[in-house]
Short mmCIF file of C-alpha atoms in Angstrom, two decimals:
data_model
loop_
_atom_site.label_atom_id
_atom_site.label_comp_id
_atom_site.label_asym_id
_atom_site.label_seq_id
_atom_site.Cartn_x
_atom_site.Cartn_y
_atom_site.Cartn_z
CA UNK A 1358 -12.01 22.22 1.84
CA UNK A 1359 -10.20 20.32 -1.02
CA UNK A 1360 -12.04 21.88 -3.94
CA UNK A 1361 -9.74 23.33 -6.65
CA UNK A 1362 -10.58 24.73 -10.25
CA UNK A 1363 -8.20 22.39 -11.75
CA UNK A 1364 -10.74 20.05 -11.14
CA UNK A 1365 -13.47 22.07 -12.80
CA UNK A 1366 -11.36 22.36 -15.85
CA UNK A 1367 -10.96 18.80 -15.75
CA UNK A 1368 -14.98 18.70 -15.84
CA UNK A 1369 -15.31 21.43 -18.67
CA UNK A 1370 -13.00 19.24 -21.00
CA UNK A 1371 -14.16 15.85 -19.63
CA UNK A 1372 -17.81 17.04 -20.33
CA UNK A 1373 -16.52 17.10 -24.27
CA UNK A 1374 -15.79 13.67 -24.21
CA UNK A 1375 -17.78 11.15 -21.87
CA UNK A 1376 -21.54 9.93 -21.99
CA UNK A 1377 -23.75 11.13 -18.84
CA UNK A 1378 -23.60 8.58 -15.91
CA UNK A 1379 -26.41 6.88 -16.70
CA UNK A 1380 -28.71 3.38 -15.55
CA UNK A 1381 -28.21 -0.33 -16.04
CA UNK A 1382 -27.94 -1.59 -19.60
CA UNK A 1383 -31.83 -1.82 -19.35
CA UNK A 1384 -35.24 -0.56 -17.79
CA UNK A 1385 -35.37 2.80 -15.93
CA UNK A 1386 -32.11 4.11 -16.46
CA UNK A 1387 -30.24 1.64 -14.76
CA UNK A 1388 -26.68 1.33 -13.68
CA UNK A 1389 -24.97 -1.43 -14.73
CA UNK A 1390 -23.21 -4.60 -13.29
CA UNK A 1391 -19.86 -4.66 -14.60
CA UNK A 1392 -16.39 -5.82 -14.82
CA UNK A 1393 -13.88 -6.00 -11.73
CA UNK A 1394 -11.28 -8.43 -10.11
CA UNK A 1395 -8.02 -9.00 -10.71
CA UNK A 1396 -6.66 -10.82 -13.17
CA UNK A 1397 -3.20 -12.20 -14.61
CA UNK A 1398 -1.04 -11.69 -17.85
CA UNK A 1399 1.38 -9.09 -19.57
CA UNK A 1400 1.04 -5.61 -20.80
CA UNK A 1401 3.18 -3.57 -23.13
CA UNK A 1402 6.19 -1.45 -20.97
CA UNK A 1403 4.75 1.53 -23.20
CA UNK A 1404 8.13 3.88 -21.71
CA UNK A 1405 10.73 2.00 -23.41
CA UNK A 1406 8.32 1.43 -26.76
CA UNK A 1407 8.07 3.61 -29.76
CA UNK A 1408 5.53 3.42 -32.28
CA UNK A 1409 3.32 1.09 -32.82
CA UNK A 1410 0.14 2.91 -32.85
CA UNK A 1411 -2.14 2.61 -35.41
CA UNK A 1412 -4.06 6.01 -36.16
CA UNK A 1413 -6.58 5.79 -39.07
CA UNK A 1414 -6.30 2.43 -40.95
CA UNK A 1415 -7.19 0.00 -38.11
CA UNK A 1416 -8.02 -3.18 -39.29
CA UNK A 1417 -10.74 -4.33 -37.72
CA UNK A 1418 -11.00 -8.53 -37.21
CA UNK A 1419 -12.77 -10.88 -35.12
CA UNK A 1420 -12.44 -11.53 -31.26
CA UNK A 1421 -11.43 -14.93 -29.80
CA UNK A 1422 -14.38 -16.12 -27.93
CA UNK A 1423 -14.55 -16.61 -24.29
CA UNK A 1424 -16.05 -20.46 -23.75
CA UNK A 1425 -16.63 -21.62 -20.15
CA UNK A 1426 -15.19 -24.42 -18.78
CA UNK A 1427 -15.86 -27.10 -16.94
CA UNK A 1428 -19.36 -27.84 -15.17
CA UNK A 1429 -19.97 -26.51 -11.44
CA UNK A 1430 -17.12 -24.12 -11.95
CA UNK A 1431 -16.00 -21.58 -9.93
CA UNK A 1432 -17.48 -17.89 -11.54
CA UNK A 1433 -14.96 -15.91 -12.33
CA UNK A 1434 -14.68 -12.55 -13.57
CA UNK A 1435 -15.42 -14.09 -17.29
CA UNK A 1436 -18.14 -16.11 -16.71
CA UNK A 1437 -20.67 -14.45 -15.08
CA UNK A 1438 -23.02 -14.39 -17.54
CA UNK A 1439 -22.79 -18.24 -18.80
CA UNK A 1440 -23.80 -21.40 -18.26
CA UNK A 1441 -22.24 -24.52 -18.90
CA UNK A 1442 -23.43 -24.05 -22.97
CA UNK A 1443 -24.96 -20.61 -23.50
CA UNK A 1444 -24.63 -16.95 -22.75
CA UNK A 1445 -26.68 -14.77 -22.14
CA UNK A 1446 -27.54 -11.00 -22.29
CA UNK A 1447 -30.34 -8.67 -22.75
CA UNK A 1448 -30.97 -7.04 -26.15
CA UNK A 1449 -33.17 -4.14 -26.41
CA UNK A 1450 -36.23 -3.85 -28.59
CA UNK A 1451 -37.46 -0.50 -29.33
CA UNK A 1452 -41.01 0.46 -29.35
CA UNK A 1453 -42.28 -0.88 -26.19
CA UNK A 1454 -45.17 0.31 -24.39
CA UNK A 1455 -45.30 3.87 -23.64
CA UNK A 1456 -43.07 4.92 -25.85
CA UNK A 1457 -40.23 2.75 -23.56
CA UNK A 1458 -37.78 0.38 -24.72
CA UNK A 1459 -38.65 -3.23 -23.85
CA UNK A 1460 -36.08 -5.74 -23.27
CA UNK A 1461 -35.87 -9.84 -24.23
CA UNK A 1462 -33.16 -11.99 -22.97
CA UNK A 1463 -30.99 -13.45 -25.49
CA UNK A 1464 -29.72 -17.00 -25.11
CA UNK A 1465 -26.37 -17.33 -27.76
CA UNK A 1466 -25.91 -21.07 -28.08
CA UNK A 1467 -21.39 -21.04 -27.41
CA UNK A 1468 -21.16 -24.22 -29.99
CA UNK A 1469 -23.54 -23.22 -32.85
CA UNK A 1470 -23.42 -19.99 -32.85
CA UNK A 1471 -26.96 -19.20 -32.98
CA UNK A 1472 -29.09 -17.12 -30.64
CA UNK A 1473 -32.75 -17.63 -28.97
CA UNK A 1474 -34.96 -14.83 -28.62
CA UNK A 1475 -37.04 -15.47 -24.91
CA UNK A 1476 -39.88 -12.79 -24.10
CA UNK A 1477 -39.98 -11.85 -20.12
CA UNK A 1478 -43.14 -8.90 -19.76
CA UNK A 1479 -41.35 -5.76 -17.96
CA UNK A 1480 -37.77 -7.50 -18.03
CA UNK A 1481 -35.24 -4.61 -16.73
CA UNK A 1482 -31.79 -6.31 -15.77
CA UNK A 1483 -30.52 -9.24 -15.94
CA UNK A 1484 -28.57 -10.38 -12.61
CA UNK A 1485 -26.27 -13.60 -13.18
CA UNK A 1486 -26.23 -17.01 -14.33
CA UNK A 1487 -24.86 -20.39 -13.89
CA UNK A 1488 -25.49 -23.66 -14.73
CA UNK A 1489 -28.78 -24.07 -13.68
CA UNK A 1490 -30.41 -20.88 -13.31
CA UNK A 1491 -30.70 -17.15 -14.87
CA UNK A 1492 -31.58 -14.59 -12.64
CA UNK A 1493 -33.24 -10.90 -13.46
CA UNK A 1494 -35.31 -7.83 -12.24
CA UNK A 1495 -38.73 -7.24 -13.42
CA UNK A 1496 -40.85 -4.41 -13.08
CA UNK A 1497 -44.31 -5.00 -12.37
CA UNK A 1498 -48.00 -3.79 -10.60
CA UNK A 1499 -48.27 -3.79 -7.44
CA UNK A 1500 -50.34 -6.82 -5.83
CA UNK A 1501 -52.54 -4.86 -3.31
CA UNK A 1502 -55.16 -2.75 -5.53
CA UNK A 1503 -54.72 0.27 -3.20
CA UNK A 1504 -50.78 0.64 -4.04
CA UNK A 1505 -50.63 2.81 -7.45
CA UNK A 1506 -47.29 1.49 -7.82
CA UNK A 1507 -44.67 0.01 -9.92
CA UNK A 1508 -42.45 -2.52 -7.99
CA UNK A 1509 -39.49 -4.63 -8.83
CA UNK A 1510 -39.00 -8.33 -7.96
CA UNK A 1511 -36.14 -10.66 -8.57
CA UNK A 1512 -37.05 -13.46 -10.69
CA UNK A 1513 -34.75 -17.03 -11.78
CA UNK A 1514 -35.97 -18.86 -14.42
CA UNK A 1515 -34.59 -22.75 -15.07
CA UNK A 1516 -32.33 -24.18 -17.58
CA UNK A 1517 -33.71 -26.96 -18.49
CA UNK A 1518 -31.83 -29.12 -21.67
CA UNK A 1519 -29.61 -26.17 -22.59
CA UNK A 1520 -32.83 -23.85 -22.52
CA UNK A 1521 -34.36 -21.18 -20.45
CA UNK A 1522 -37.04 -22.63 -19.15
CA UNK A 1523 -39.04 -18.81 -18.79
CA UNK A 1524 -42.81 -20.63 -17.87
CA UNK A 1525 -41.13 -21.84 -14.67
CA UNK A 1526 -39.88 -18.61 -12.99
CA UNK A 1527 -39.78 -18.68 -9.25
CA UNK A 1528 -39.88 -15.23 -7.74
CA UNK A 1529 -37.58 -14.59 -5.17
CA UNK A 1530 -37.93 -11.59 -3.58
CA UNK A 1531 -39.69 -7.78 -3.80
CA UNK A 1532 -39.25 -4.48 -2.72
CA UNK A 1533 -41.88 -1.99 -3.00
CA UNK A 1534 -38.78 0.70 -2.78
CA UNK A 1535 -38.01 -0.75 -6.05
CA UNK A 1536 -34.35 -1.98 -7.83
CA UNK A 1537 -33.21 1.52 -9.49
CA UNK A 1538 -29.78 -0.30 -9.74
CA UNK A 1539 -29.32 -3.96 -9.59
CA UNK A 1540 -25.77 -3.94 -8.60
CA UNK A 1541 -24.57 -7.43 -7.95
CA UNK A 1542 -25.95 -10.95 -7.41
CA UNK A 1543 -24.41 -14.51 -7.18
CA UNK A 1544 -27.12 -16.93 -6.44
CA UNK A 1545 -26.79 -16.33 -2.49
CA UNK A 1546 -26.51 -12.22 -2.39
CA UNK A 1547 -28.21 -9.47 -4.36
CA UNK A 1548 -26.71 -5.98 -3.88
CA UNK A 1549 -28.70 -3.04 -5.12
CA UNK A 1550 -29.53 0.76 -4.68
CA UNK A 1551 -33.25 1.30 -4.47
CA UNK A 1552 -35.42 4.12 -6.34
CA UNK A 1553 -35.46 6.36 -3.18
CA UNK A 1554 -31.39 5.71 -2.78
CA UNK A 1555 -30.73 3.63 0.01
CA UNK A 1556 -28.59 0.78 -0.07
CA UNK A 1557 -29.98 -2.92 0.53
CA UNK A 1558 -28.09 -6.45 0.83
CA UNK A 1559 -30.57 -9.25 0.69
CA UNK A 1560 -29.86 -12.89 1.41
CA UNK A 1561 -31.47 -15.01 -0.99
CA UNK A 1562 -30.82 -18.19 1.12
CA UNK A 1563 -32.41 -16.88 4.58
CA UNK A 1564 -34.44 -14.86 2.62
CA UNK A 1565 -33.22 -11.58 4.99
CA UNK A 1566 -31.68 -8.31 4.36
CA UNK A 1567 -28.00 -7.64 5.66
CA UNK A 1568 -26.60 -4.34 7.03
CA UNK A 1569 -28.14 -1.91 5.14
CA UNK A 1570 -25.99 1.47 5.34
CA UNK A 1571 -28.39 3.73 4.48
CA UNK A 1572 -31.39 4.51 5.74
CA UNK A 1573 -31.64 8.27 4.51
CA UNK A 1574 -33.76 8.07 1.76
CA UNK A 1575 -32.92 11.18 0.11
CA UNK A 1576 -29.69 9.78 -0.71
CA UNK A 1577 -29.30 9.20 -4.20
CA UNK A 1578 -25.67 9.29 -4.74
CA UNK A 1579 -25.50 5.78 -2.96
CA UNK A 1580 -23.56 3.72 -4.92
CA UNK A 1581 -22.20 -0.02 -5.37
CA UNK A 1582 -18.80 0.56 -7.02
CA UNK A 1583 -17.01 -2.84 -6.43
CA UNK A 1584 -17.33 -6.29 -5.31
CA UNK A 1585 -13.93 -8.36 -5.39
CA UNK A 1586 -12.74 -11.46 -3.65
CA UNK A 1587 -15.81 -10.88 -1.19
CA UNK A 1588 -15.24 -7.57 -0.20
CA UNK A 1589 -17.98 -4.56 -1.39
CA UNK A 1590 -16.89 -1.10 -2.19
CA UNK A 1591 -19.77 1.41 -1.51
CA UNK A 1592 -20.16 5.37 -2.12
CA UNK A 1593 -22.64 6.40 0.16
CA UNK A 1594 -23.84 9.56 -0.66
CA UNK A 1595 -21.54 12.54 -1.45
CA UNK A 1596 -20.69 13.93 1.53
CA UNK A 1597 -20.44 10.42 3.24
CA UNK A 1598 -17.63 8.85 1.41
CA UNK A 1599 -15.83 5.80 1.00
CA UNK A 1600 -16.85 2.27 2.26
CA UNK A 1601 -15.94 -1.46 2.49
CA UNK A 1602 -18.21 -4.38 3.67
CA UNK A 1603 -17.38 -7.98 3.77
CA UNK A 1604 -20.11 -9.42 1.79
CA UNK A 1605 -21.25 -12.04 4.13
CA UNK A 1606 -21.39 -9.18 7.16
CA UNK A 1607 -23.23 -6.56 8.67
CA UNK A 1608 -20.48 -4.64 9.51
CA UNK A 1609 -19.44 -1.46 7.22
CA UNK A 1610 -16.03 0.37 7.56
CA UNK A 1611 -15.62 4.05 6.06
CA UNK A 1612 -12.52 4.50 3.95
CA UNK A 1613 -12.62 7.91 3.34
CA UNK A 1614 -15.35 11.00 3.82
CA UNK A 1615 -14.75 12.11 0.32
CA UNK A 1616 -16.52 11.40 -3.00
CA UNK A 1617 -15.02 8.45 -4.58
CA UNK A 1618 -16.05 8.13 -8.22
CA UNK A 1619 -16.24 4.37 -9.60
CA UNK A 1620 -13.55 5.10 -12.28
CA UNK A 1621 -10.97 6.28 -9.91
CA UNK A 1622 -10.77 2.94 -7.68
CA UNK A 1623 -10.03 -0.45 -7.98
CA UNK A 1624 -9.29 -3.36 -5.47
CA UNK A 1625 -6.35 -5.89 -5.85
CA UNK A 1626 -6.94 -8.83 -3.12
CA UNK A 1627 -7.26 -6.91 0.03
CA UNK A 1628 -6.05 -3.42 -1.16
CA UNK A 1629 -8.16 -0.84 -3.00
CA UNK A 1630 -6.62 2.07 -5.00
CA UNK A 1631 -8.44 5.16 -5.03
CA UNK A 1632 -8.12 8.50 -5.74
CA UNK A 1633 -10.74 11.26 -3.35
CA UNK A 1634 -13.36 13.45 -6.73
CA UNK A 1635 -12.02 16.63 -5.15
CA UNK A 1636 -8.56 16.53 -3.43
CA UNK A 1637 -5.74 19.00 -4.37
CA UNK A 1638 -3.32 17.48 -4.61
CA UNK A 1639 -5.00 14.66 -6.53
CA UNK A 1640 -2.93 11.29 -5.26
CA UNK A 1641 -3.43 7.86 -5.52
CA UNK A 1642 -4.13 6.41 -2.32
CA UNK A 1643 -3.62 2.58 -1.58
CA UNK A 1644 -5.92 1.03 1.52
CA UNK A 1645 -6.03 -2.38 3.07
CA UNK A 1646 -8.80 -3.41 4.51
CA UNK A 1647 -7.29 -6.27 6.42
CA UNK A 1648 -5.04 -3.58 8.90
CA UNK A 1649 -6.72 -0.03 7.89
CA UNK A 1650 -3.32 0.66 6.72
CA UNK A 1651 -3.66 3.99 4.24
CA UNK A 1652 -0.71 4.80 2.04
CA UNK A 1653 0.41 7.29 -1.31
CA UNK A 1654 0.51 4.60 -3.90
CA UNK A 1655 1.13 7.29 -7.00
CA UNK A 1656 1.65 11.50 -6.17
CA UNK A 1657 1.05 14.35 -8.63
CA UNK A 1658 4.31 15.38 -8.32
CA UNK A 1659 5.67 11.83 -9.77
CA UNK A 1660 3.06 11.51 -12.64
CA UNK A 1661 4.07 15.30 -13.58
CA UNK A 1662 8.09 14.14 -13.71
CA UNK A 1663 6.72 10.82 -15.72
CA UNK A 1664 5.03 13.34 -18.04
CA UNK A 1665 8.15 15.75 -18.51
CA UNK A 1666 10.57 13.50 -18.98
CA UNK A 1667 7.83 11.81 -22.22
CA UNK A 1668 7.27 15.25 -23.37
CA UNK A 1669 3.71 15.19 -22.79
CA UNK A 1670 3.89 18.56 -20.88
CA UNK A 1671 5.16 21.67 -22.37
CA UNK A 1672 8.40 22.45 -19.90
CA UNK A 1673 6.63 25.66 -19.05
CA UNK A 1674 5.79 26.76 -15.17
CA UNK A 1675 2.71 28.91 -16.34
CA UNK A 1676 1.40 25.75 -18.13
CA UNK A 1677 -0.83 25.34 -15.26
CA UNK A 1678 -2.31 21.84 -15.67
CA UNK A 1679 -4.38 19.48 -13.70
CA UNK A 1680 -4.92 15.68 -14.03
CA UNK A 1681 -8.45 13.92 -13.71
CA UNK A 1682 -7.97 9.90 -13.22
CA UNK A 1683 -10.36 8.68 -15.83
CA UNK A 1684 -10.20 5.00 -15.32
CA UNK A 1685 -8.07 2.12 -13.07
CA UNK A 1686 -7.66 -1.24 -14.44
CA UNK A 1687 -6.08 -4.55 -13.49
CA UNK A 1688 -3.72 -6.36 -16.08
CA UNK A 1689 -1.78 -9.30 -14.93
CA UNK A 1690 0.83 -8.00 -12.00
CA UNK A 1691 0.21 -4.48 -13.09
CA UNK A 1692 -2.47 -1.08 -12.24
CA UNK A 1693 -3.14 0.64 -14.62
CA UNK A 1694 -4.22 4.33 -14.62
CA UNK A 1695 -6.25 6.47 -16.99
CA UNK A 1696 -5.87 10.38 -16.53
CA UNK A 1697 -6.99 13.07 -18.43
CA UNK A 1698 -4.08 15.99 -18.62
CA UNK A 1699 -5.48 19.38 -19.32
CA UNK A 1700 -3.05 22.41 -19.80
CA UNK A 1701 -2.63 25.67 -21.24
CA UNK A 1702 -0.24 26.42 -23.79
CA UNK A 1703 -0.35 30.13 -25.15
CA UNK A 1704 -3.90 30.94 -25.54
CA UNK A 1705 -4.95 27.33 -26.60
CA UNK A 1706 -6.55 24.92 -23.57
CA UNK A 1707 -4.60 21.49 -24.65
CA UNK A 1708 -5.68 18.22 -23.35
CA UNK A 1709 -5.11 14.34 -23.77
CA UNK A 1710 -5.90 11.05 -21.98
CA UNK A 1711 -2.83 8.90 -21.44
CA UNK A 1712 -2.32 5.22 -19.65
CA UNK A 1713 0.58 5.12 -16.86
CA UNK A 1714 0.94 1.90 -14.74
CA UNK A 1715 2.53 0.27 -11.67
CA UNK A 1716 3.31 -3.01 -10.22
CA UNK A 1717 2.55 -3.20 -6.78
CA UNK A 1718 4.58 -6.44 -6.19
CA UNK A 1719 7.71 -4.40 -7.41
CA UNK A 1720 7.44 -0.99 -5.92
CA UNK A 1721 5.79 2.32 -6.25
CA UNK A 1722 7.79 3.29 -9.79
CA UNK A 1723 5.35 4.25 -12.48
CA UNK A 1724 5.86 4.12 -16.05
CA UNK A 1725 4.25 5.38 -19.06
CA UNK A 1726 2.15 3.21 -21.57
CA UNK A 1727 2.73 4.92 -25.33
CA UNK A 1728 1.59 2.36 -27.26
CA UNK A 1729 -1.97 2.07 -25.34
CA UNK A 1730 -1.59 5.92 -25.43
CA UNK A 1731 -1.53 6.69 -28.46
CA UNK A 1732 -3.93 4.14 -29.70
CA UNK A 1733 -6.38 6.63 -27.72
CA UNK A 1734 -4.71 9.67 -29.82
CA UNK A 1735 -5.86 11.29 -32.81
CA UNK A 1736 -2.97 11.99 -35.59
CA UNK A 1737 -2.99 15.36 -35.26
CA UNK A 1738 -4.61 18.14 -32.72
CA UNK A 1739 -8.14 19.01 -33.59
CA UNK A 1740 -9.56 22.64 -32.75
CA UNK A 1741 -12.44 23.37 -31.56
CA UNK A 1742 -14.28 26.73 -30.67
CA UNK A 1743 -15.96 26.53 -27.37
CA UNK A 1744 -17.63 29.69 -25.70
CA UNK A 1745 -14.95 32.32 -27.81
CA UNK A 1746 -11.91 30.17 -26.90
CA UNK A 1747 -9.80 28.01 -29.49
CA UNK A 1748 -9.09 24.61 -27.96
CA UNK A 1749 -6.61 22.18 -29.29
CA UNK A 1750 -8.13 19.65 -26.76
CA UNK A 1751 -9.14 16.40 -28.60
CA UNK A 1752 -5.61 15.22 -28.39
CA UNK A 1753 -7.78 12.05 -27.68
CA UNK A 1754 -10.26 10.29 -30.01
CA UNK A 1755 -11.11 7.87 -27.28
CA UNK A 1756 -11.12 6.69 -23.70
CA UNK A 1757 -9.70 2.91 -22.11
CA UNK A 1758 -12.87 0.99 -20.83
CA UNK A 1759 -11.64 -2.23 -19.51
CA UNK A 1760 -8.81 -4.84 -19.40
CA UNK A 1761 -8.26 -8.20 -18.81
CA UNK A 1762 -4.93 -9.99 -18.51
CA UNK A 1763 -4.97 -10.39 -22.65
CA UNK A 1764 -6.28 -7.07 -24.00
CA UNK A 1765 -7.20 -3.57 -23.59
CA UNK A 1766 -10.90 -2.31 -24.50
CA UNK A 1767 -11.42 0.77 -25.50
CA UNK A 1768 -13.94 2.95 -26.57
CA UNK A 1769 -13.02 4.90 -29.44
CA UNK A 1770 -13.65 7.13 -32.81
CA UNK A 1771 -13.94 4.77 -36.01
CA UNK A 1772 -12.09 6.49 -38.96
CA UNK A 1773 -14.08 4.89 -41.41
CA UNK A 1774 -17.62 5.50 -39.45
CA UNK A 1775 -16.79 8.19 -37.48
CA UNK A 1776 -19.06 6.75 -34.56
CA UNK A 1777 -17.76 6.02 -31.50
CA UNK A 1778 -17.44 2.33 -31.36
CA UNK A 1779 -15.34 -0.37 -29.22
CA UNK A 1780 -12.01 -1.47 -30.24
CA UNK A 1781 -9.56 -3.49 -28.09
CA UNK A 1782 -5.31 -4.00 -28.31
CA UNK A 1783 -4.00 -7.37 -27.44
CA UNK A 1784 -1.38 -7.73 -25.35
CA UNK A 1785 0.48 -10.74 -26.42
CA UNK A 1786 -0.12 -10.21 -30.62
CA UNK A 1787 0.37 -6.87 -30.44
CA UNK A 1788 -2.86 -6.99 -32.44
CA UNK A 1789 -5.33 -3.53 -32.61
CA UNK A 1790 -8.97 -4.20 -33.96
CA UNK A 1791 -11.98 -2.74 -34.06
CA UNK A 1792 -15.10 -5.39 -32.57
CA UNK A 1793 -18.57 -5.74 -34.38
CA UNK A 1794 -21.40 -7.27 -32.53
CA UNK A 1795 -20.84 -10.32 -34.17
CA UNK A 1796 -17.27 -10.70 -31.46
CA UNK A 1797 -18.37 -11.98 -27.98
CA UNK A 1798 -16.40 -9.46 -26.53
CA UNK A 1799 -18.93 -7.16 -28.26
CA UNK A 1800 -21.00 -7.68 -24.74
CA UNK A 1801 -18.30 -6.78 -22.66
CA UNK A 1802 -20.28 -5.53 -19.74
CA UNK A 1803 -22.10 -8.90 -19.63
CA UNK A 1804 -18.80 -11.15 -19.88
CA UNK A 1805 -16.46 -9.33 -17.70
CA UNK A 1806 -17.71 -9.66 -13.94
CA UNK A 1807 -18.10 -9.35 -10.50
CA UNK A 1808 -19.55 -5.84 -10.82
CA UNK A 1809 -17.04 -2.92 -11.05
CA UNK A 1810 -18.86 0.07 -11.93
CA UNK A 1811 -17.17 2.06 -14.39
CA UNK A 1812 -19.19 5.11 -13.31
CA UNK A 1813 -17.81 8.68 -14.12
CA UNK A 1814 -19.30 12.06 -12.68
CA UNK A 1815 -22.52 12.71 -14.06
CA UNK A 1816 -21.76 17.17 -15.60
CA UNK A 1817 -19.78 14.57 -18.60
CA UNK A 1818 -20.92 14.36 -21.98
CA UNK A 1819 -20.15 12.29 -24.69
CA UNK A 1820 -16.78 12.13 -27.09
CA UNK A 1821 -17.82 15.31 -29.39
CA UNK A 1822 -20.97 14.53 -29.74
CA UNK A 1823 -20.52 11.65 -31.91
CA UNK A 1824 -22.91 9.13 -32.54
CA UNK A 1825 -22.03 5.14 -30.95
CA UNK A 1826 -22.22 1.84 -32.61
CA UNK A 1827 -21.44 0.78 -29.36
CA UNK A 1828 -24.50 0.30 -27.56
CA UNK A 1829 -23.62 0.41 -23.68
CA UNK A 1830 -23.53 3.61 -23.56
CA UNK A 1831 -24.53 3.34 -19.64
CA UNK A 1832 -21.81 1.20 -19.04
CA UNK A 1833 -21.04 4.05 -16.84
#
């Protein structure tokens, strides 16, 4: 039993700070496909850096766009979402019927500048798109009279003349089960989690599903957490643990039998970092799925001497603190890791979230990022009364969301606003800026792809209650 109450501290000051794990970015409280793959570029050595944070004067400033390339590209983890001349993304628009949001898919011309508005009925995620084709989920009635049902279908709609072509949609597939999360498709395979939990892999070539996992369906803790370089990382169910799946197989390996949250993994090539929900000690553990080879990639006992030796730990043995990863990113040669620190000093229950990282092609060392740090940081420690206890615990106005091999994204606490809103640091300007939705990287969870679930447990609650400019708030 690997349980500890370190951890439920770690979920009684988390639940302060993050939004509920919630759905995809539309429809019936859907999860979301989102960013993952590795990348390249530099990051900031934050251990031998001082200063250089801003704190309540950011200036905010425009993002440089992201343009695709040439035609028939490869997709990569930036263009998922475009064609050869547009993106696109779904926008919602409130009042829909029963009191619902509807949704309408956007279509942002990358040369002019100027978007399209195209109606879809019952539109609830949109999939992927390339050059030809745009592919989405709709909800709809049932086609035999006796089913009082709602079912989901996979549509793809043309691009004809740098347009969405909507009145020639070709459905491509349905499942009465329905698509509670549309995880991941790219043209051939669509991964998703169905409304009763079970897992499904369809082939949208031979028109056949693929090694489903799980057949239980009271399972609704099934989860799609990663797919990189054509491998899938799966949660199946809490008690089940930890999978992998080559994407064009049947067969399904088990990593681990413990809960494996989608912020605390992330796969490099052939290796995936991940760190167990529960385990005491907490560590990092590095798999490959090539050999089965498992090995400590980052130990509690080496992230508390990184933390001493920063003085972001009072040097006290009764300080008794715990660490919750919060978040594992890929930057250029380096992994980055998110924790949140929780400790007690005197009477007051203290924590912060801080950024460490390690480069795998150079050894196990990890150092300490202060300038990403303490861009997440608040000035000064802010109280807080919470069930007759004084907490100096929002060290942290904000949490990391993403990273590519230029910037940082983060989520954070607008001085000016005071909503939470998303910001990002670039790594080669040293630039910090707060994004509008007028910056393309304003739809991060739309341009950043293959699908890594940034999913975080679901007792979490949002950054103080504050309100977001930030839509995506289930980009978890």
């Amino acid at each position: 039993m690997k349980k500890k109450a370190g951890y439920l501290l770690c979920i009684f000051l988390a639940a302060c700070f993050f939004a509920g794990c919630g759905g995809e970015f539309a429809g019936r409280s859907r999860e979301g496909a989102v960013s993952g793959g590795a990348v390249s570029g530099g990051a900031v050595s934050g251990g031998a850096v001082s200063g250089g944070a801003v704190w309540e004067g950011a200036v905010s400033g425009g993002a440089v766009k992201k343009i695709p390339v040439e035609k028939r590209r490869k997709k990569d983890r930036y263009s998922w979402f475009f064609s050869e001349n547009n993106f696109y993304y779904l926008r919602k628009d409130e009042g829909g019927r029963k009191g619902q949001a509807d949704w309408v898919i956007m279509e942002r011309d990358l040369s002019e500048g100027t978007e399209r508005e195209i109606n879809r009925k019952d539109v609830s995620a949109l999939c992927y798109v390339d050059d030809d084709w745009v592919y989405y989920v709709v909800w709809e009635e049932s086609e035999n009279p006796e089913d009082d049902l709602v079912i989901d279908s996979l549509y793809r709609a043309p691009i004809e003349k740098n347009r969405l072509n909507i009145l020639k949609e070709q459905r491509l597939m349905t499942d009465k089960k329905g698509i509670y999360i549309c995880a991941y498709c790219d043209g051939q395979y669509l991964l998703y989690i169905t409304d009763s939990g079970m897992y499904q892999k369809y082939d949208l070539k031979e028109k056949r599903f693929i090694g489903n996992l799980d057949r239980d369906e009271r399972n609704h803790d099934s989860r799609v957490l990663s797919v990189v370089d054509g491998y899938v990382y799966l949660r199946m169910g809490e008690e089940e643990g930890f999978y992998w799946q080559r994407l064009d197989s049947e067969e399904i390996t088990k990593i681990s039998g413990e809960m494996v949250w989608g912020v605390a993994h992330v796969a490099i090539g052939k290796d995936v970092y991940y760190s167990e929900g529960y385990a005491t000690p907490f560590p990092v553990m590095k798999y490959n799925v090539e050999d089965g080879s498992r090995e400590e990639a980052v130990s509690e006992k080496q992230l508390k001497a990184l933390l001493l030796q920063n003085g972001l730990l009072p040097e006290d043995d009764e300080a008794d603190e715990s660490y919750c990863p919060i978040g594992m990113f890929i930057s250029g040669k380096r992994l980055y890791m998110q924790f949140e620190i929780i400790w007690r000093d005197k009477k007051d229950l203290c924590s912060r979230h801080i950024l460490v990282y390690l480069e795998p092609e150079s050894g196990g060392e990890i150092h300490y990022d202060k300038v990403l740090t303490e861009y997440l940081a608040y000035k000064k420690p802010r109280r807080k009364r919470y069930e007759d206890v004084y907490c100096d615990r929002y060290y942290s106005r904000g949490r990391c969301v993403e990273m590519t091999d230029e910037r940082c994204y983060m989520e954070v606490c607008h001085p000016e606003s005071d909503k939470n809103t998303l910001a990002c640091y670039d790594f080669q300007s040293g630039e910090f800026m707060y994004l509008t939705e007028e910056d393309l990287d304003w739809y991060l969870p739309y341009f950043l792809a293959p699908l890594r679930n940034i999913e975080i447990p679901e007792e979490v609650e949002a950054l103080e209650g504050k309100d977001r400019d930030w839509p995506y708030y289930d980009y978890e």
